[in-house]
Tab-separated table of C-alpha atoms in Angstrom:
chain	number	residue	atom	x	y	z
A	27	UNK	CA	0.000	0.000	0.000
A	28	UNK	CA	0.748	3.433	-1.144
A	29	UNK	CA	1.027	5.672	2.120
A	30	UNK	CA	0.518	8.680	0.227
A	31	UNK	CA	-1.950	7.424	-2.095
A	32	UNK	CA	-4.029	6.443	0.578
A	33	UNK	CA	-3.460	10.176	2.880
A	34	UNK	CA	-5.302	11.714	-0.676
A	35	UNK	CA	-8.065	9.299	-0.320
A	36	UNK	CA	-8.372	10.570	3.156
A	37	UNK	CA	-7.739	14.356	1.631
A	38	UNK	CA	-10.612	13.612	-0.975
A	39	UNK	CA	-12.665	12.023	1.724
A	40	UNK	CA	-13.069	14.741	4.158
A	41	UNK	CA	-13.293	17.131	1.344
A	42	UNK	CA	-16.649	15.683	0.641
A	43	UNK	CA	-17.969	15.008	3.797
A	44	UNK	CA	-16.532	19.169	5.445
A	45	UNK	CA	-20.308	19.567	5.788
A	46	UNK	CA	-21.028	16.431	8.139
A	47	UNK	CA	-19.717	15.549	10.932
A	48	UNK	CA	-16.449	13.209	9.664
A	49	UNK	CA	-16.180	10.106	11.559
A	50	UNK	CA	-11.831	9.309	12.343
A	51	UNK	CA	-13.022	5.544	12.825
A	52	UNK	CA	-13.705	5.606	8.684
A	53	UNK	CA	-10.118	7.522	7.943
A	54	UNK	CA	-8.272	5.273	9.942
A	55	UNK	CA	-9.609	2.146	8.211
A	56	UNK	CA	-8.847	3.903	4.968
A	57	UNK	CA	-4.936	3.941	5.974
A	58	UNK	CA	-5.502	0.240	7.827
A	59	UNK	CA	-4.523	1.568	11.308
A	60	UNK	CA	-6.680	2.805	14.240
A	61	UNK	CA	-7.074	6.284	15.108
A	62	UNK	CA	-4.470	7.157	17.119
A	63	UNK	CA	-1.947	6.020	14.917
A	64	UNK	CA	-3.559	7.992	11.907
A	65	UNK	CA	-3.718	11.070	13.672
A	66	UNK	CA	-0.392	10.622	14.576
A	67	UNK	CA	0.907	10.136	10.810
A	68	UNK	CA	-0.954	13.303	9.791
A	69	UNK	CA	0.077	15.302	12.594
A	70	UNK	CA	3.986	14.161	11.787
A	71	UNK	CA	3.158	14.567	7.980
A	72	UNK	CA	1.741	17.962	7.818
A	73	UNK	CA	2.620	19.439	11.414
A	74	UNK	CA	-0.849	20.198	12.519
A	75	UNK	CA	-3.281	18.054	13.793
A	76	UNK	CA	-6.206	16.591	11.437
A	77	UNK	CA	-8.739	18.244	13.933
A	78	UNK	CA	-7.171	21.801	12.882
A	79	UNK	CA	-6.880	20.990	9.057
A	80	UNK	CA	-10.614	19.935	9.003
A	81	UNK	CA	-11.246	23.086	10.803
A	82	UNK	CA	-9.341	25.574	8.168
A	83	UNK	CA	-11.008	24.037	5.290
A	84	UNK	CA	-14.213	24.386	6.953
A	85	UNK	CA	-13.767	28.112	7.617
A	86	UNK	CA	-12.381	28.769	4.078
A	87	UNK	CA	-15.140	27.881	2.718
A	88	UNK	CA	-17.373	28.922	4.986
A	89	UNK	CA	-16.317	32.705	3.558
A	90	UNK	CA	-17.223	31.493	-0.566
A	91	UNK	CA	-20.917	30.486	1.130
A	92	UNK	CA	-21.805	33.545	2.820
A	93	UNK	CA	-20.332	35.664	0.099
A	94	UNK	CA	-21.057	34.041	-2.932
A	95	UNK	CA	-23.992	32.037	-1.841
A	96	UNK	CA	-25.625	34.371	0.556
A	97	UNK	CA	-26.084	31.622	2.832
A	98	UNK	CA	-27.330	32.998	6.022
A	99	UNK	CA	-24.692	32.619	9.229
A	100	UNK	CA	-26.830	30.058	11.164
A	101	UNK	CA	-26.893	27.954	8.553
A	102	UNK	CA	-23.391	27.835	7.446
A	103	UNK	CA	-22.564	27.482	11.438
A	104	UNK	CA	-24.805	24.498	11.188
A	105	UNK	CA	-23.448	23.244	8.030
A	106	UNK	CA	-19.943	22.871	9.441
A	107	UNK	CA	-20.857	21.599	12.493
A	108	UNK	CA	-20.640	24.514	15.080
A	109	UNK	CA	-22.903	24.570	17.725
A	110	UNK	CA	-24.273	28.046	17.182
A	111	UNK	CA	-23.513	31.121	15.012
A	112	UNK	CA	-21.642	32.769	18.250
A	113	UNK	CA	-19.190	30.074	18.778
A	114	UNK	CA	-18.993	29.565	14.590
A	115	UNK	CA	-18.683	34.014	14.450
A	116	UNK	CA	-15.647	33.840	16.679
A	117	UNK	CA	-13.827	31.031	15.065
A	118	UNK	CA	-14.577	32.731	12.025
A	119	UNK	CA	-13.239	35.660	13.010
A	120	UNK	CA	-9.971	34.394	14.571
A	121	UNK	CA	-9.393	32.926	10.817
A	122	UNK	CA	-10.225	35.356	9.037
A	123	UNK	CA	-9.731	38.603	10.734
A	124	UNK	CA	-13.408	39.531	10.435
A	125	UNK	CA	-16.500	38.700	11.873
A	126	UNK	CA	-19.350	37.252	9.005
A	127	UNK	CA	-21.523	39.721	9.879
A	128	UNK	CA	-18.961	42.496	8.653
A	129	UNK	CA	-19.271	41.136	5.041
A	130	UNK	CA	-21.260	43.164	3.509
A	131	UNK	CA	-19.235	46.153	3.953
A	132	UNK	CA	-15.691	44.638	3.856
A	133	UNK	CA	-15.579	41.425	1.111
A	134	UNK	CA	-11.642	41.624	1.002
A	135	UNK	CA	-8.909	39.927	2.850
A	136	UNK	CA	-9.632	36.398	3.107
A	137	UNK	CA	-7.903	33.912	3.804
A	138	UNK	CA	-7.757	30.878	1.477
A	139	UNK	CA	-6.861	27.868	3.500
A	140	UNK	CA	-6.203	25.031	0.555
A	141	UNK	CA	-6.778	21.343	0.417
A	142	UNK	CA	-3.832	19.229	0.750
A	143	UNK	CA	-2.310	17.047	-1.686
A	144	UNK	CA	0.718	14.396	-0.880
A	145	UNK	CA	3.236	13.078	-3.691
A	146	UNK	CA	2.390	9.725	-3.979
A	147	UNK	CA	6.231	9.276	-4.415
A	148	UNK	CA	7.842	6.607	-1.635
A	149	UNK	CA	10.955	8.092	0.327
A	150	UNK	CA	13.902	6.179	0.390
A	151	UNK	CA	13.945	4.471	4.118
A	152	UNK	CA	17.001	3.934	6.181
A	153	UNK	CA	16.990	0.425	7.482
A	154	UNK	CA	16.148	0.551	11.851
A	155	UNK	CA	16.710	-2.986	13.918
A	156	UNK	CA	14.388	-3.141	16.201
A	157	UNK	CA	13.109	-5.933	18.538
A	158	UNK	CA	9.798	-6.626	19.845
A	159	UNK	CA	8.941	-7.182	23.158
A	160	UNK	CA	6.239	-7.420	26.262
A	161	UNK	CA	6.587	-5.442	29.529
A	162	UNK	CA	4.625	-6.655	32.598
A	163	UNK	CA	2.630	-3.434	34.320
A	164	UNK	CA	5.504	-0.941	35.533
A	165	UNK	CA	4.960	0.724	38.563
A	166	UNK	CA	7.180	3.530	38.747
A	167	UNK	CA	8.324	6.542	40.550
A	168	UNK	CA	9.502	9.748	39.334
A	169	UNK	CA	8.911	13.334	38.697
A	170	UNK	CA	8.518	15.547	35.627
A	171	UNK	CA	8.789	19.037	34.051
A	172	UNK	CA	6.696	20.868	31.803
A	173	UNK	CA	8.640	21.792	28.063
A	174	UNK	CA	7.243	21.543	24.552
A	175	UNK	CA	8.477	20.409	21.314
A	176	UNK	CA	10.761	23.475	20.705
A	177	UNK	CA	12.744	23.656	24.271
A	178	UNK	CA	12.603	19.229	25.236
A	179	UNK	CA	15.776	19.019	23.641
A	180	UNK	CA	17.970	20.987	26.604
A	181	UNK	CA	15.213	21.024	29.084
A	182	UNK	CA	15.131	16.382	29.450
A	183	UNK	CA	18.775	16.771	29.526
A	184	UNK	CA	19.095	19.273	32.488
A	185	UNK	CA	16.342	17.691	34.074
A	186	UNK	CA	18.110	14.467	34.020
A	187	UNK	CA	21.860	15.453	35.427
A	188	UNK	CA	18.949	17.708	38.163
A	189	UNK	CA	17.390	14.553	39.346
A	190	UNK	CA	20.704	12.102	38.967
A	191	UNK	CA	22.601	14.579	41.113
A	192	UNK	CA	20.278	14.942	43.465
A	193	UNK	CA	19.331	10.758	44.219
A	194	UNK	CA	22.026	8.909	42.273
A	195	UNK	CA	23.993	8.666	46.202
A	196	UNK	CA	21.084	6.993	47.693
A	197	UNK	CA	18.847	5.383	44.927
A	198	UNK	CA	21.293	4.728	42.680
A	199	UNK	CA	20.544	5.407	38.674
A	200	UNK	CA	18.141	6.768	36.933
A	201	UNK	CA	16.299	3.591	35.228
A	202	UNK	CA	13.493	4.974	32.970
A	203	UNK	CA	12.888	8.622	31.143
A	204	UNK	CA	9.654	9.516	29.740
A	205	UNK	CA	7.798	12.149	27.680
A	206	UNK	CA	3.966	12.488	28.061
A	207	UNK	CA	1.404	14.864	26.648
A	208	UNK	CA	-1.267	17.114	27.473
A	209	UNK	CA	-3.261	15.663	24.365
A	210	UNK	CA	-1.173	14.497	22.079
A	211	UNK	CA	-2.734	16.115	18.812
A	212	UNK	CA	-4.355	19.519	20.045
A	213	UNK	CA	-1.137	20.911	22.222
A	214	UNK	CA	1.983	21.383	22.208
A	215	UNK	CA	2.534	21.001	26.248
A	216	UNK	CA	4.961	18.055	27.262
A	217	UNK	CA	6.508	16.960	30.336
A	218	UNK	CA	9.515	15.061	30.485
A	219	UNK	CA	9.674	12.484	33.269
A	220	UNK	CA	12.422	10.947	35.190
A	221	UNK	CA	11.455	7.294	36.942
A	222	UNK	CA	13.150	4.760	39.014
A	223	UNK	CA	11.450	1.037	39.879
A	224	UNK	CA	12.106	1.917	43.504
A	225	UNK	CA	9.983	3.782	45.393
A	226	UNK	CA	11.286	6.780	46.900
A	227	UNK	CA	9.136	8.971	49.335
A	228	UNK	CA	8.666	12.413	48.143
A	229	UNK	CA	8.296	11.277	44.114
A	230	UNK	CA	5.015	10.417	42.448
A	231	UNK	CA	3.743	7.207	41.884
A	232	UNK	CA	3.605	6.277	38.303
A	233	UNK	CA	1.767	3.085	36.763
A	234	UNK	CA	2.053	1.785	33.106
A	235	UNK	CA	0.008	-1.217	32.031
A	236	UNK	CA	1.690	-3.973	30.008
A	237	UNK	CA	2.084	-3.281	26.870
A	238	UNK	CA	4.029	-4.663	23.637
A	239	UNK	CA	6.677	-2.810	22.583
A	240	UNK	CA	8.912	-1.769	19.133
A	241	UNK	CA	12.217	-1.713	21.293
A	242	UNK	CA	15.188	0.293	19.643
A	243	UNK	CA	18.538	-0.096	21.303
A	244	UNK	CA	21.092	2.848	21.464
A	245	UNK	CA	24.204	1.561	22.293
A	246	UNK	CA	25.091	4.491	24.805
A	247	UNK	CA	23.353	7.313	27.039
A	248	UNK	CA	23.791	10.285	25.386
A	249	UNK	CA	21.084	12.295	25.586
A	250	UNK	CA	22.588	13.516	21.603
A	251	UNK	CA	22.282	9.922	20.640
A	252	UNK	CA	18.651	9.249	22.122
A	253	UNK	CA	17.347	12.621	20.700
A	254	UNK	CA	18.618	11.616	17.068
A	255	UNK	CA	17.481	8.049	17.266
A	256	UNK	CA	13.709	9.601	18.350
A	257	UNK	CA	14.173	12.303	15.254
A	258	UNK	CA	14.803	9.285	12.786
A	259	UNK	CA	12.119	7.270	14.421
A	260	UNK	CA	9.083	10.178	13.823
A	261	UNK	CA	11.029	11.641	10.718
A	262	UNK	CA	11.439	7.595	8.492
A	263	UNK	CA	10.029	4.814	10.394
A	264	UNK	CA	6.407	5.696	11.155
A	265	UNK	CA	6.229	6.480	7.396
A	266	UNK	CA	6.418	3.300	6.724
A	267	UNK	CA	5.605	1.381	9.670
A	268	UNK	CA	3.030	-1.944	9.767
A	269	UNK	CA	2.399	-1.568	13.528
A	270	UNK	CA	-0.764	0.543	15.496
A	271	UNK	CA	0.847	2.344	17.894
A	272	UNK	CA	-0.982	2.492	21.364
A	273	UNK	CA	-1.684	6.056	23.077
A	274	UNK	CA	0.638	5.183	26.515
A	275	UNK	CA	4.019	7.020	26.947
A	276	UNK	CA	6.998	6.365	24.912
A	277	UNK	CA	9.755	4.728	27.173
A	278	UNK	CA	13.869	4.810	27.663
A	279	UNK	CA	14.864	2.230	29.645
A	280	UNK	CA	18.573	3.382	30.564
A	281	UNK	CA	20.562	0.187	31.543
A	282	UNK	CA	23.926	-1.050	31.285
A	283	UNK	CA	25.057	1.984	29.911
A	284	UNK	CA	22.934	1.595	26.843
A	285	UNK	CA	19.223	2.991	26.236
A	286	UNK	CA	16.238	0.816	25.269
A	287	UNK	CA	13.951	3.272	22.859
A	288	UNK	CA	10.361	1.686	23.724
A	289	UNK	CA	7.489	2.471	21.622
A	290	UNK	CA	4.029	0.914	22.938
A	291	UNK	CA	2.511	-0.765	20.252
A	292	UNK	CA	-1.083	-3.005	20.227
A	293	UNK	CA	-0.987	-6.261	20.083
């Protein structure tokens, strides 16, 4: 299957279905994968989420139908699935810079928010070994710090030498990092997490349930090393990967002085 090809059917889908509501259970099947996974692809592919593409399209065209069709605001509100003209007015309004019921005086400025298209052209993949394995329920302990995509790169680091200097005498190692999100496809807020199996009295308990996992070994701890291997992983792999990925926390298991890249995955 044609990853690209099969984003366009998706594309062409929701283009003809922007005036119902557009069921995710029916554009994952389309790519073969549940929803999370699917979200995730699109979010990785286009760098927003499929949630905010459906909603530009929506309130691009929403300008042609009150303009060129004279469609009244209620019903174009209802048409695109907004739960009245108020909360439909100010989303319009955010997108466009003016409110729909300043149209007839101003009809200039729009903005034109097109549909997507993908080259149905396969990228060349670099070759990842990877194992597959099953974790029993982890119950963890650890603390974390809020970052986001732009700053996680220093701010996991610092956090890590933070919480290694300040328990590494007594607890020994750190065993397990962790990045977790606010909602995964609508935000940009992270925390970074640093865990240990033992528990330790003024850190939070943390519980995983077992899961299988893609497990990608890193033959050091650099935090340069993990951070590349996790760039490759979201930038090639998922591209072309056969596996639905499960909405739990990505893992690194730091042991030996290597790093075990875990990536839940169903079974």
């Amino acid at each position: 299957m044609n990853l690209y090809h099969s984003l366009n059917l998706v594309l062409d889908y929701i283009e003809e279905h922007l005036d119902e509501k557009i069921d995710y259970k029916i554009l994952a099947g389309m790519l073969l994968t549940n929803e999370y996974t699917m979200q995730r692809l699109f979010s990785l592919l286009t760098n927003m989420t499929l949630t905010e593409y459906i909603r530009n399209r929506r309130l691009s065209q929403a300008s042609y139908d009150l303009t060129e069709r004279q469609e009244k605001i209620i019903d174009v509100a209802v048409k695109y699935q907004y739960e009245n003209a108020t909360s439909f007015s100010r989303a319009f309004e955010k997108f466009h810079g003016i409110k729909p019921s300043e149209l007839k005086k101003n009809t200039s400025g729009f903005k034109e928010f097109p549909k997507l298209f993908f080259e149905e052209v396969e990228p060349a993949l670099k070759p990842f070994e990877y194992d597959i394995i099953r974790l029993p329920e982890l119950t963890l302990y650890g603390k974390g710090i809020k970052t986001n995509k732009r700053d996680i790169q220093k701010d996991a680091p610092n956090f890590f030498k933070e919480m290694e200097k300040k328990y590494l005498s007594t607890y020994g190692p750190v065993q397990f990092g962790m990045v977790s999100y606010e909602d995964r496809f609508e935000s940009d807020n992270y925390e970074y997490w640093v865990l240990y199996e033992k528990e330790i009295p003024d850190l939070k308990k943390y519980v995983i349930p077992t899961s299988r996992y893609l497990s990608f070994h890193i033959p050091s701890q650099s935090s340069s090393e993990i951070q590349q291997l996790s760039h490759d992983f979201y930038a090639q792999f998922v591209l072309g990967c056969k596996y639905k990925f499960r909405e739990l926390p990505e893992l690194e298991h730091y042991h030996d002085g290597v790093t075990d890249f875990l990536v839940p995955i169903e079974d």
